[in-house]
XYZ file of C-alpha atoms in Angstrom:
100
model
C 18.240 -10.701 -28.806
C 16.563 -7.411 -29.736
C 16.346 -6.196 -26.158
C 20.077 -6.603 -25.654
C 20.747 -4.336 -28.785
C 18.295 -1.677 -27.372
C 20.170 -1.932 -23.962
C 23.463 -1.525 -25.758
C 22.381 1.484 -27.685
C 20.756 3.170 -24.660
C 24.091 2.575 -22.759
C 25.845 4.355 -25.612
C 23.743 7.405 -25.050
C 24.978 7.553 -21.603
C 28.655 7.030 -21.984
C 28.274 3.231 -21.296
C 26.498 3.746 -18.000
C 23.767 1.339 -17.247
C 21.666 3.134 -14.608
C 18.246 4.553 -15.454
C 16.935 5.922 -18.607
C 18.337 8.991 -20.543
C 16.174 11.937 -20.216
C 15.485 14.187 -23.160
C 15.623 12.337 -26.457
C 12.385 10.923 -27.895
C 14.016 7.395 -27.752
C 13.793 7.672 -23.896
C 10.025 7.774 -24.103
C 9.907 4.616 -26.011
C 12.470 2.896 -23.669
C 10.576 3.913 -20.614
C 7.259 2.703 -22.034
C 8.839 -0.773 -22.931
C 10.094 -1.139 -19.405
C 7.084 0.214 -17.678
C 4.830 -2.111 -19.681
C 6.844 -4.994 -18.330
C 6.239 -3.436 -14.746
C 2.621 -3.216 -15.485
C 2.322 -6.827 -16.364
C 3.545 -7.624 -12.833
C 1.458 -5.273 -10.869
C -1.978 -5.460 -12.895
C -2.960 -8.810 -11.535
C -3.004 -7.363 -8.054
C -3.504 -3.694 -8.334
C -5.951 -1.203 -10.099
C -4.027 1.863 -10.921
C -3.413 4.611 -13.622
C -0.169 5.183 -15.211
C 0.431 8.483 -17.285
C 3.967 8.020 -18.751
C 5.940 7.336 -15.457
C 3.482 8.642 -13.008
C 1.271 6.164 -11.051
C -2.040 6.688 -9.364
C -3.445 3.851 -7.336
C -6.500 4.133 -5.188
C -6.681 1.732 -2.103
C -8.712 1.304 0.934
C -6.009 2.088 3.708
C -2.682 3.642 4.130
C -1.213 0.149 4.776
C -2.396 -0.815 1.262
C -0.842 2.149 -0.200
C 2.513 1.371 1.414
C 2.404 -2.068 0.069
C 1.574 -0.785 -3.554
C 4.541 1.666 -3.205
C 6.809 -1.186 -1.973
C 5.839 -3.553 -4.771
C 6.133 -0.802 -7.413
C 9.587 0.167 -6.089
C 10.715 -3.530 -6.164
C 9.609 -4.068 -9.806
C 11.358 -0.868 -10.817
C 14.530 -1.861 -9.082
C 14.684 -4.885 -11.487
C 15.479 -2.276 -14.141
C 17.710 -0.301 -11.894
C 15.057 2.486 -11.630
C 13.736 3.945 -8.418
C 10.791 5.958 -7.186
C 11.269 9.736 -6.760
C 10.251 9.921 -3.110
C 10.001 13.522 -3.272
C 6.962 13.057 -5.622
C 5.627 9.980 -3.913
C 2.648 10.584 -1.549
C -0.090 8.698 0.086
C -3.156 11.042 0.422
C -6.375 10.318 2.371
C -9.324 10.970 0.201
C -12.393 12.739 1.841
C -15.119 10.506 3.494
C -18.617 10.671 2.213
C -20.995 12.673 4.518
C -23.983 10.608 5.653
C -27.077 12.777 6.351
């Protein structure tokens, strides 16, 4: 199948390693888009979020929902032997509207 050939070629870029996506060459942008599109298909039915290349922004109603999103995103990425960068992962409270 075509995806097995892509996998084989991407492993050749990394001396036969199968972990993650090579960073740098333009081919890595294409490979990451293919993979993250599959991840998107799994998450979109449940979550509304924005993805800019490999950066996700999801607005939710509570910190608990944020943790669930992060967990589900992490699980989907793990299917491709990818992981979240927890140094860049944050749950931020948005300001509340002021009622006068």
